[in-house]
């Protein structure tokens, strides 16, 4: 024999019930079958709403009752033939009359007891089961309907009655033995007490009914048919990558269901677990799907596409948790405090979900349902009123808006480092853990976190333990001009490579430019990003940053490809939320040293990368090399460098015959200059770059400490950019004289930055052919490092130091570094 249970969505309407009939028709060909059904989807809530409204004196309860009647009439009319309709309509009308009378009584009394609620709620299952039984008979499938109240006996704890299994098991066996039919229909959820008064079995009651019947008859299997294809590795509403769990043990299923997995409830498993009856979770709307089998003998189900090698079986969560902390110096070494705390909660019928206590005995923390926070506070403070008055114990501390996230899996006990991986993954994403608990059986590791972090945590842990295919990275980009556009093109082009070779899925989730902004949590289509951004909302940097923080997505990286000071000023807010920052913008790293240091410290404190490789040398690995040298114990004594691709391009292309202003204009057209070329030609940009290198080398350097031997006439540095070009044209003799002086000595001109013994300087220099800086062409940069290890022959880094493509590739490289951190 087998037991099949169908939930509310499976029997919500006639169309769905027809699917149930098809499934059951196939099942009874194999062996005798008991079918347990819930009320039509949503009817139980309607019944309880009607009762509540009636007890509150609100006549709108009549509308609810009319809706209930119409739901069942529609079901009957669309499900059975004319000959079967009449008796069903009579049953329905009789039930509706009784319901109206009951609610009329509640309306007059103004009171709703638990006993009355049980009585009214029971009509949902009574009606649905009789309709479904009639539908089977209407199709010439001999079916017996049995009222569960006649065989399941409970105590009188209305709302969540406890089953008397001795009497119940005997009644079930006797009934089935006396009838011996192929198909039975039982209403779920309902039972009766010794006085034959209707009771209900509480949350998940229909599943429980099915399990009680299955265990009493020691059936071959119990099938729970619902609207999902089994238990999942995580809540699919929170994690889009959640997977079906093909096989799971009873203990693992109970752990997952206790911590919020809604597919099955813990009481359901208990009766069948002792009999080792396998429980299948199946999908009424996809009956061909394998589903999930719950059993301690998983090896018997070899056809499953097993993932039994997974260390973790699933991730679950429960919300609306509050933490209660009792602490005080008077607790240390004194027995009985825990006992009194739990007694105070028990007396108020408050269930403790999680317990943790410091080894110093100075405090004990428990997690409870947030709905009981106020009641718990009063009860505990009353229990310890004397100790609180004597200041031996503090008043109960309550923390709200919390949730529990739990890793579940029996394999965890056989592997070291699971908790380390869990907490490291959460830490990398800035998820603060308020409390932790792990049983000695190691089936469950629980962490209490802020409710706003639940979705992020579920995804972080699911990625860590289940998603071996790729790591999802959410990128938000500020600035999509020349470099930004190239970066988006590179990200789009490399997407497949990154997934296949590096297991990275870099998703551009947000873009902001000077006028518009767009955030798409599902990701922006990089094929059409320009059109999408143009159709976005008005740009507001503060709102953009706030949305990044509010979305609280895992593995988030903010990329700044502007030269805007206001964008750099938001870095600290992002780093404090463990959001990595990749900056092409030099403003932050060249800001006053205290701010630079603050950002570096925030990066370390909140475990969020702050990377700015492209601040110096575009895509050249200059800053990365400094970090490698410093981390490996080397010391940098001297730096010589040509750090401006713009100036190198200008002096490599200016020959005294063409106009200096024309060469600068060409550099701007080709994208080598800053938006305002004076930052390059005046030496300020190079000053910022050598200062960044000196700071990364360990020096505390400010801009005013750097000597700038500028070659630009002061007149050229005034007014607008247009004035700048006009003034350069007027000063052509000055620039030609600079070229001629160098050329006459067989030298060339290079704008050189240097750092030695704590001092830094920038300026135009004559470079002879023997100098390491001589053979530098086009827009190339070169950096020479003299260190403890590179004393006589410097470490040289040389290559293109300007250009949108190479700069974008440097930003891209920083994104990958931050992604793999």
PDB file of C-alpha atoms in Angstrom, residues 229-447:
ATOM      1  CA  UNK A 229       9.678  19.276  -7.960  1.00  0.00           C
ATOM      2  CA  UNK A 230      11.224  18.439  -4.610  1.00  0.00           C
ATOM      3  CA  UNK A 231      13.206  19.961  -1.794  1.00  0.00           C
ATOM      4  CA  UNK A 232      15.771  22.461  -2.990  1.00  0.00           C
ATOM      5  CA  UNK A 233      19.269  23.460  -1.985  1.00  0.00           C
ATOM      6  CA  UNK A 234      17.914  26.928  -1.145  1.00  0.00           C
ATOM      7  CA  UNK A 235      14.708  28.929  -1.372  1.00  0.00           C
ATOM      8  CA  UNK A 236      14.287  29.579  -5.124  1.00  0.00           C
ATOM      9  CA  UNK A 237      12.700  32.928  -4.322  1.00  0.00           C
ATOM     10  CA  UNK A 238      16.027  33.997  -2.838  1.00  0.00           C
ATOM     11  CA  UNK A 239      18.493  32.098  -5.007  1.00  0.00           C
ATOM     12  CA  UNK A 240      17.811  31.745  -8.716  1.00  0.00           C
ATOM     13  CA  UNK A 241      20.432  28.980  -8.896  1.00  0.00           C
ATOM     14  CA  UNK A 242      18.769  26.721  -6.298  1.00  0.00           C
ATOM     15  CA  UNK A 243      18.776  23.061  -7.320  1.00  0.00           C
ATOM     16  CA  UNK A 244      16.559  20.083  -6.587  1.00  0.00           C
ATOM     17  CA  UNK A 245      17.967  17.729  -3.938  1.00  0.00           C
ATOM     18  CA  UNK A 246      17.431  14.212  -5.354  1.00  0.00           C
ATOM     19  CA  UNK A 247      18.088  12.401  -2.052  1.00  0.00           C
ATOM     20  CA  UNK A 248      18.131  13.481   1.556  1.00  0.00           C
ATOM     21  CA  UNK A 249      18.028  11.766   4.945  1.00  0.00           C
ATOM     22  CA  UNK A 250      15.201  12.167   7.453  1.00  0.00           C
ATOM     23  CA  UNK A 251      17.477  14.097   9.797  1.00  0.00           C
ATOM     24  CA  UNK A 252      18.609  16.479   7.079  1.00  0.00           C
ATOM     25  CA  UNK A 253      15.029  17.029   5.937  1.00  0.00           C
ATOM     26  CA  UNK A 254      13.940  17.795   9.492  1.00  0.00           C
ATOM     27  CA  UNK A 255      16.799  20.267   9.937  1.00  0.00           C
ATOM     28  CA  UNK A 256      15.966  22.056   6.679  1.00  0.00           C
ATOM     29  CA  UNK A 257      12.236  22.126   7.389  1.00  0.00           C
ATOM     30  CA  UNK A 258      12.808  23.385  10.924  1.00  0.00           C
ATOM     31  CA  UNK A 259      14.753  26.315   9.517  1.00  0.00           C
ATOM     32  CA  UNK A 260      12.151  27.457   7.059  1.00  0.00           C
ATOM     33  CA  UNK A 261      12.016  25.022   4.123  1.00  0.00           C
ATOM     34  CA  UNK A 262       8.275  25.120   3.393  1.00  0.00           C
ATOM     35  CA  UNK A 263       7.963  21.965   1.271  1.00  0.00           C
ATOM     36  CA  UNK A 264       7.609  19.709   4.290  1.00  0.00           C
ATOM     37  CA  UNK A 265       7.184  20.201   8.043  1.00  0.00           C
ATOM     38  CA  UNK A 266       9.080  18.406  10.848  1.00  0.00           C
ATOM     39  CA  UNK A 267       6.048  16.599  12.388  1.00  0.00           C
ATOM     40  CA  UNK A 268       5.368  15.022   8.998  1.00  0.00           C
ATOM     41  CA  UNK A 269       8.626  13.126   9.046  1.00  0.00           C
ATOM     42  CA  UNK A 270       8.523  11.839  12.601  1.00  0.00           C
ATOM     43  CA  UNK A 271       5.859   9.077  12.247  1.00  0.00           C
ATOM     44  CA  UNK A 272       7.407   7.625   9.063  1.00  0.00           C
ATOM     45  CA  UNK A 273      11.013   8.015  10.216  1.00  0.00           C
ATOM     46  CA  UNK A 274      10.605   5.384  12.940  1.00  0.00           C
ATOM     47  CA  UNK A 275       9.259   2.954  10.315  1.00  0.00           C
ATOM     48  CA  UNK A 276      11.915   3.936   7.764  1.00  0.00           C
ATOM     49  CA  UNK A 277       9.199   4.623   5.174  1.00  0.00           C
ATOM     50  CA  UNK A 278      10.586   6.630   2.235  1.00  0.00           C
ATOM     51  CA  UNK A 279       8.939  10.002   1.637  1.00  0.00           C
ATOM     52  CA  UNK A 280       8.824  11.342  -1.910  1.00  0.00           C
ATOM     53  CA  UNK A 281       8.316  15.031  -2.710  1.00  0.00           C
ATOM     54  CA  UNK A 282       6.713  15.239  -6.152  1.00  0.00           C
ATOM     55  CA  UNK A 283       5.308  17.944  -8.426  1.00  0.00           C
ATOM     56  CA  UNK A 284       1.640  17.648  -9.443  1.00  0.00           C
ATOM     57  CA  UNK A 285       2.338  19.903 -12.429  1.00  0.00           C
ATOM     58  CA  UNK A 286       5.452  18.021 -13.552  1.00  0.00           C
ATOM     59  CA  UNK A 287       4.816  14.422 -12.464  1.00  0.00           C
ATOM     60  CA  UNK A 288       7.612  13.078 -14.645  1.00  0.00           C
ATOM     61  CA  UNK A 289      10.253  14.946 -12.585  1.00  0.00           C
ATOM     62  CA  UNK A 290      12.251  12.705 -10.269  1.00  0.00           C
ATOM     63  CA  UNK A 291      11.542  14.790  -7.161  1.00  0.00           C
ATOM     64  CA  UNK A 292      13.207  14.260  -3.790  1.00  0.00           C
ATOM     65  CA  UNK A 293      13.263  11.060  -1.778  1.00  0.00           C
ATOM     66  CA  UNK A 294      13.669  11.262   2.001  1.00  0.00           C
ATOM     67  CA  UNK A 295      15.076   8.103   3.523  1.00  0.00           C
ATOM     68  CA  UNK A 296      17.900   6.777   5.648  1.00  0.00           C
ATOM     69  CA  UNK A 297      18.560   4.085   3.022  1.00  0.00           C
ATOM     70  CA  UNK A 298      19.512   6.378   0.165  1.00  0.00           C
ATOM     71  CA  UNK A 299      21.641   3.672  -1.438  1.00  0.00           C
ATOM     72  CA  UNK A 300      18.412   1.888  -2.374  1.00  0.00           C
ATOM     73  CA  UNK A 301      17.527   4.716  -4.745  1.00  0.00           C
ATOM     74  CA  UNK A 302      20.314   4.354  -7.238  1.00  0.00           C
ATOM     75  CA  UNK A 303      18.370   5.865 -10.111  1.00  0.00           C
ATOM     76  CA  UNK A 304      18.528   9.324  -8.556  1.00  0.00           C
ATOM     77  CA  UNK A 305      20.826  11.873 -10.083  1.00  0.00           C
ATOM     78  CA  UNK A 306      22.583  12.010  -6.776  1.00  0.00           C
ATOM     79  CA  UNK A 307      24.624  14.823  -5.388  1.00  0.00           C
ATOM     80  CA  UNK A 308      25.381  12.861  -2.250  1.00  0.00           C
ATOM     81  CA  UNK A 309      29.028  13.855  -2.512  1.00  0.00           C
ATOM     82  CA  UNK A 310      28.050  17.419  -1.604  1.00  0.00           C
ATOM     83  CA  UNK A 311      29.363  18.360   1.811  1.00  0.00           C
ATOM     84  CA  UNK A 312      26.283  20.517   2.393  1.00  0.00           C
ATOM     85  CA  UNK A 313      22.826  19.212   1.516  1.00  0.00           C
ATOM     86  CA  UNK A 314      20.914  22.465   1.687  1.00  0.00           C
ATOM     87  CA  UNK A 315      20.688  26.015   3.008  1.00  0.00           C
ATOM     88  CA  UNK A 316      17.650  27.286   4.839  1.00  0.00           C
ATOM     89  CA  UNK A 317      16.573  30.369   6.719  1.00  0.00           C
ATOM     90  CA  UNK A 318      13.924  31.559   9.133  1.00  0.00           C
ATOM     91  CA  UNK A 319      12.973  35.208   9.576  1.00  0.00           C
ATOM     92  CA  UNK A 320      11.441  37.326  12.339  1.00  0.00           C
ATOM     93  CA  UNK A 321      13.926  36.168  14.942  1.00  0.00           C
ATOM     94  CA  UNK A 322      14.996  38.101  17.986  1.00  0.00           C
ATOM     95  CA  UNK A 323      17.980  37.462  20.234  1.00  0.00           C
ATOM     96  CA  UNK A 324      17.604  37.540  24.002  1.00  0.00           C
ATOM     97  CA  UNK A 325      20.814  38.037  25.962  1.00  0.00           C
ATOM     98  CA  UNK A 326      21.058  37.645  29.710  1.00  0.00           C
ATOM     99  CA  UNK A 327      24.389  38.835  31.056  1.00  0.00           C
ATOM    100  CA  UNK A 328      26.045  40.027  34.193  1.00  0.00           C
ATOM    101  CA  UNK A 329      29.042  39.409  36.420  1.00  0.00           C
ATOM    102  CA  UNK A 330      26.770  37.739  38.976  1.00  0.00           C
ATOM    103  CA  UNK A 331      26.255  34.788  36.619  1.00  0.00           C
ATOM    104  CA  UNK A 332      29.878  33.655  36.594  1.00  0.00           C
ATOM    105  CA  UNK A 333      30.342  30.345  38.386  1.00  0.00           C
ATOM    106  CA  UNK A 334      26.799  30.325  39.776  1.00  0.00           C
ATOM    107  CA  UNK A 335      24.683  27.330  38.678  1.00  0.00           C
ATOM    108  CA  UNK A 336      21.000  27.630  37.828  1.00  0.00           C
ATOM    109  CA  UNK A 337      20.865  30.790  35.740  1.00  0.00           C
ATOM    110  CA  UNK A 338      20.284  28.909  32.467  1.00  0.00           C
ATOM    111  CA  UNK A 339      17.618  26.767  34.108  1.00  0.00           C
ATOM    112  CA  UNK A 340      15.740  29.793  35.382  1.00  0.00           C
ATOM    113  CA  UNK A 341      15.977  31.527  31.992  1.00  0.00           C
ATOM    114  CA  UNK A 342      14.528  28.546  30.151  1.00  0.00           C
ATOM    115  CA  UNK A 343      11.851  28.019  32.796  1.00  0.00           C
ATOM    116  CA  UNK A 344      10.741  31.628  32.456  1.00  0.00           C
ATOM    117  CA  UNK A 345      10.394  31.182  28.696  1.00  0.00           C
ATOM    118  CA  UNK A 346       8.787  27.752  28.988  1.00  0.00           C
ATOM    119  CA  UNK A 347       6.147  29.009  31.398  1.00  0.00           C
ATOM    120  CA  UNK A 348       5.084  31.495  28.741  1.00  0.00           C
ATOM    121  CA  UNK A 349       5.113  28.737  26.091  1.00  0.00           C
ATOM    122  CA  UNK A 350       7.923  30.463  24.195  1.00  0.00           C
ATOM    123  CA  UNK A 351      10.005  28.081  22.099  1.00  0.00           C
ATOM    124  CA  UNK A 352      13.793  28.521  22.029  1.00  0.00           C
ATOM    125  CA  UNK A 353      15.157  28.133  18.495  1.00  0.00           C
ATOM    126  CA  UNK A 354      18.894  28.576  19.087  1.00  0.00           C
ATOM    127  CA  UNK A 355      21.172  28.727  22.133  1.00  0.00           C
ATOM    128  CA  UNK A 356      24.704  30.043  22.537  1.00  0.00           C
ATOM    129  CA  UNK A 357      26.696  30.780  25.678  1.00  0.00           C
ATOM    130  CA  UNK A 358      30.135  32.241  26.245  1.00  0.00           C
ATOM    131  CA  UNK A 359      32.616  29.994  28.023  1.00  0.00           C
ATOM    132  CA  UNK A 360      33.145  32.704  30.629  1.00  0.00           C
ATOM    133  CA  UNK A 361      29.528  32.174  31.739  1.00  0.00           C
ATOM    134  CA  UNK A 362      29.150  35.946  31.703  1.00  0.00           C
ATOM    135  CA  UNK A 363      26.246  35.758  29.254  1.00  0.00           C
ATOM    136  CA  UNK A 364      23.804  33.409  27.580  1.00  0.00           C
ATOM    137  CA  UNK A 365      21.951  34.176  24.357  1.00  0.00           C
ATOM    138  CA  UNK A 366      18.886  32.475  22.911  1.00  0.00           C
ATOM    139  CA  UNK A 367      16.916  33.062  19.723  1.00  0.00           C
ATOM    140  CA  UNK A 368      13.115  33.052  19.742  1.00  0.00           C
ATOM    141  CA  UNK A 369      10.267  34.009  17.441  1.00  0.00           C
ATOM    142  CA  UNK A 370      10.203  37.802  17.268  1.00  0.00           C
ATOM    143  CA  UNK A 371       6.457  37.842  17.954  1.00  0.00           C
ATOM    144  CA  UNK A 372       7.161  36.839  21.576  1.00  0.00           C
ATOM    145  CA  UNK A 373       9.883  39.411  22.274  1.00  0.00           C
ATOM    146  CA  UNK A 374       7.811  41.605  24.580  1.00  0.00           C
ATOM    147  CA  UNK A 375       6.340  38.664  26.496  1.00  0.00           C
ATOM    148  CA  UNK A 376       9.818  37.144  26.884  1.00  0.00           C
ATOM    149  CA  UNK A 377      11.257  40.399  28.177  1.00  0.00           C
ATOM    150  CA  UNK A 378       8.615  40.707  30.867  1.00  0.00           C
ATOM    151  CA  UNK A 379       8.901  37.060  31.919  1.00  0.00           C
ATOM    152  CA  UNK A 380      12.703  37.007  32.167  1.00  0.00           C
ATOM    153  CA  UNK A 381      12.999  40.358  33.907  1.00  0.00           C
ATOM    154  CA  UNK A 382      10.388  39.176  36.430  1.00  0.00           C
ATOM    155  CA  UNK A 383      12.314  35.933  37.012  1.00  0.00           C
ATOM    156  CA  UNK A 384      15.534  37.843  37.741  1.00  0.00           C
ATOM    157  CA  UNK A 385      14.053  40.898  39.408  1.00  0.00           C
ATOM    158  CA  UNK A 386      16.218  40.551  42.533  1.00  0.00           C
ATOM    159  CA  UNK A 387      19.480  40.042  40.637  1.00  0.00           C
ATOM    160  CA  UNK A 388      18.669  43.012  38.398  1.00  0.00           C
ATOM    161  CA  UNK A 389      17.986  45.196  41.440  1.00  0.00           C
ATOM    162  CA  UNK A 390      21.332  44.140  42.966  1.00  0.00           C
ATOM    163  CA  UNK A 391      23.048  44.762  39.587  1.00  0.00           C
ATOM    164  CA  UNK A 392      24.277  41.184  39.434  1.00  0.00           C
ATOM    165  CA  UNK A 393      22.402  40.733  36.167  1.00  0.00           C
ATOM    166  CA  UNK A 394      21.459  43.299  33.529  1.00  0.00           C
ATOM    167  CA  UNK A 395      17.934  43.666  32.226  1.00  0.00           C
ATOM    168  CA  UNK A 396      17.286  41.340  29.310  1.00  0.00           C
ATOM    169  CA  UNK A 397      18.828  42.659  26.117  1.00  0.00           C
ATOM    170  CA  UNK A 398      16.645  42.221  23.011  1.00  0.00           C
ATOM    171  CA  UNK A 399      17.820  42.468  19.392  1.00  0.00           C
ATOM    172  CA  UNK A 400      15.168  42.419  16.672  1.00  0.00           C
ATOM    173  CA  UNK A 401      14.998  42.287  12.856  1.00  0.00           C
ATOM    174  CA  UNK A 402      17.175  39.206  12.747  1.00  0.00           C
ATOM    175  CA  UNK A 403      17.114  35.913  10.855  1.00  0.00           C
ATOM    176  CA  UNK A 404      18.788  32.531  11.106  1.00  0.00           C
ATOM    177  CA  UNK A 405      20.595  31.017   8.149  1.00  0.00           C
ATOM    178  CA  UNK A 406      21.579  27.365   8.470  1.00  0.00           C
ATOM    179  CA  UNK A 407      23.846  25.015   6.545  1.00  0.00           C
ATOM    180  CA  UNK A 408      22.517  21.454   6.724  1.00  0.00           C
ATOM    181  CA  UNK A 409      24.235  18.224   5.774  1.00  0.00           C
ATOM    182  CA  UNK A 410      25.280  14.972   7.412  1.00  0.00           C
ATOM    183  CA  UNK A 411      28.495  14.929   5.352  1.00  0.00           C
ATOM    184  CA  UNK A 412      29.729  18.049   7.156  1.00  0.00           C
ATOM    185  CA  UNK A 413      30.890  15.957  10.111  1.00  0.00           C
ATOM    186  CA  UNK A 414      33.350  14.145   7.840  1.00  0.00           C
ATOM    187  CA  UNK A 415      34.973  17.294   6.507  1.00  0.00           C
ATOM    188  CA  UNK A 416      37.047  19.874   8.306  1.00  0.00           C
ATOM    189  CA  UNK A 417      36.818  23.551   7.510  1.00  0.00           C
ATOM    190  CA  UNK A 418      33.125  23.747   6.590  1.00  0.00           C
ATOM    191  CA  UNK A 419      32.355  26.407   9.185  1.00  0.00           C
ATOM    192  CA  UNK A 420      35.525  28.243   8.147  1.00  0.00           C
ATOM    193  CA  UNK A 421      34.360  28.355   4.536  1.00  0.00           C
ATOM    194  CA  UNK A 422      30.910  29.460   5.636  1.00  0.00           C
ATOM    195  CA  UNK A 423      32.101  32.314   7.819  1.00  0.00           C
ATOM    196  CA  UNK A 424      34.849  33.366   5.385  1.00  0.00           C
ATOM    197  CA  UNK A 425      32.390  33.614   2.494  1.00  0.00           C
ATOM    198  CA  UNK A 426      30.039  35.681   4.637  1.00  0.00           C
ATOM    199  CA  UNK A 427      32.872  37.862   5.912  1.00  0.00           C
ATOM    200  CA  UNK A 428      34.147  38.608   2.413  1.00  0.00           C
ATOM    201  CA  UNK A 429      30.724  39.993   1.604  1.00  0.00           C
ATOM    202  CA  UNK A 430      30.390  42.132   4.710  1.00  0.00           C
ATOM    203  CA  UNK A 431      27.756  39.998   6.407  1.00  0.00           C
ATOM    204  CA  UNK A 432      27.911  40.494  10.152  1.00  0.00           C
ATOM    205  CA  UNK A 433      27.174  37.429  12.277  1.00  0.00           C
ATOM    206  CA  UNK A 434      25.384  38.138  15.554  1.00  0.00           C
ATOM    207  CA  UNK A 435      25.453  34.591  16.977  1.00  0.00           C
ATOM    208  CA  UNK A 436      26.389  31.089  15.900  1.00  0.00           C
ATOM    209  CA  UNK A 437      25.436  27.581  16.966  1.00  0.00           C
ATOM    210  CA  UNK A 438      26.519  24.103  15.939  1.00  0.00           C
ATOM    211  CA  UNK A 439      25.429  20.809  17.440  1.00  0.00           C
ATOM    212  CA  UNK A 440      27.919  18.059  18.204  1.00  0.00           C
ATOM    213  CA  UNK A 441      26.294  15.937  15.495  1.00  0.00           C
ATOM    214  CA  UNK A 442      27.545  18.557  12.986  1.00  0.00           C
ATOM    215  CA  UNK A 443      24.404  18.254  10.869  1.00  0.00           C
ATOM    216  CA  UNK A 444      23.661  21.950  11.182  1.00  0.00           C
ATOM    217  CA  UNK A 445      25.675  25.158  11.406  1.00  0.00           C
ATOM    218  CA  UNK A 446      23.464  28.146  12.175  1.00  0.00           C
ATOM    219  CA  UNK A 447      24.246  31.845  12.092  1.00  0.00           C
TER     220      UNK A 447
END
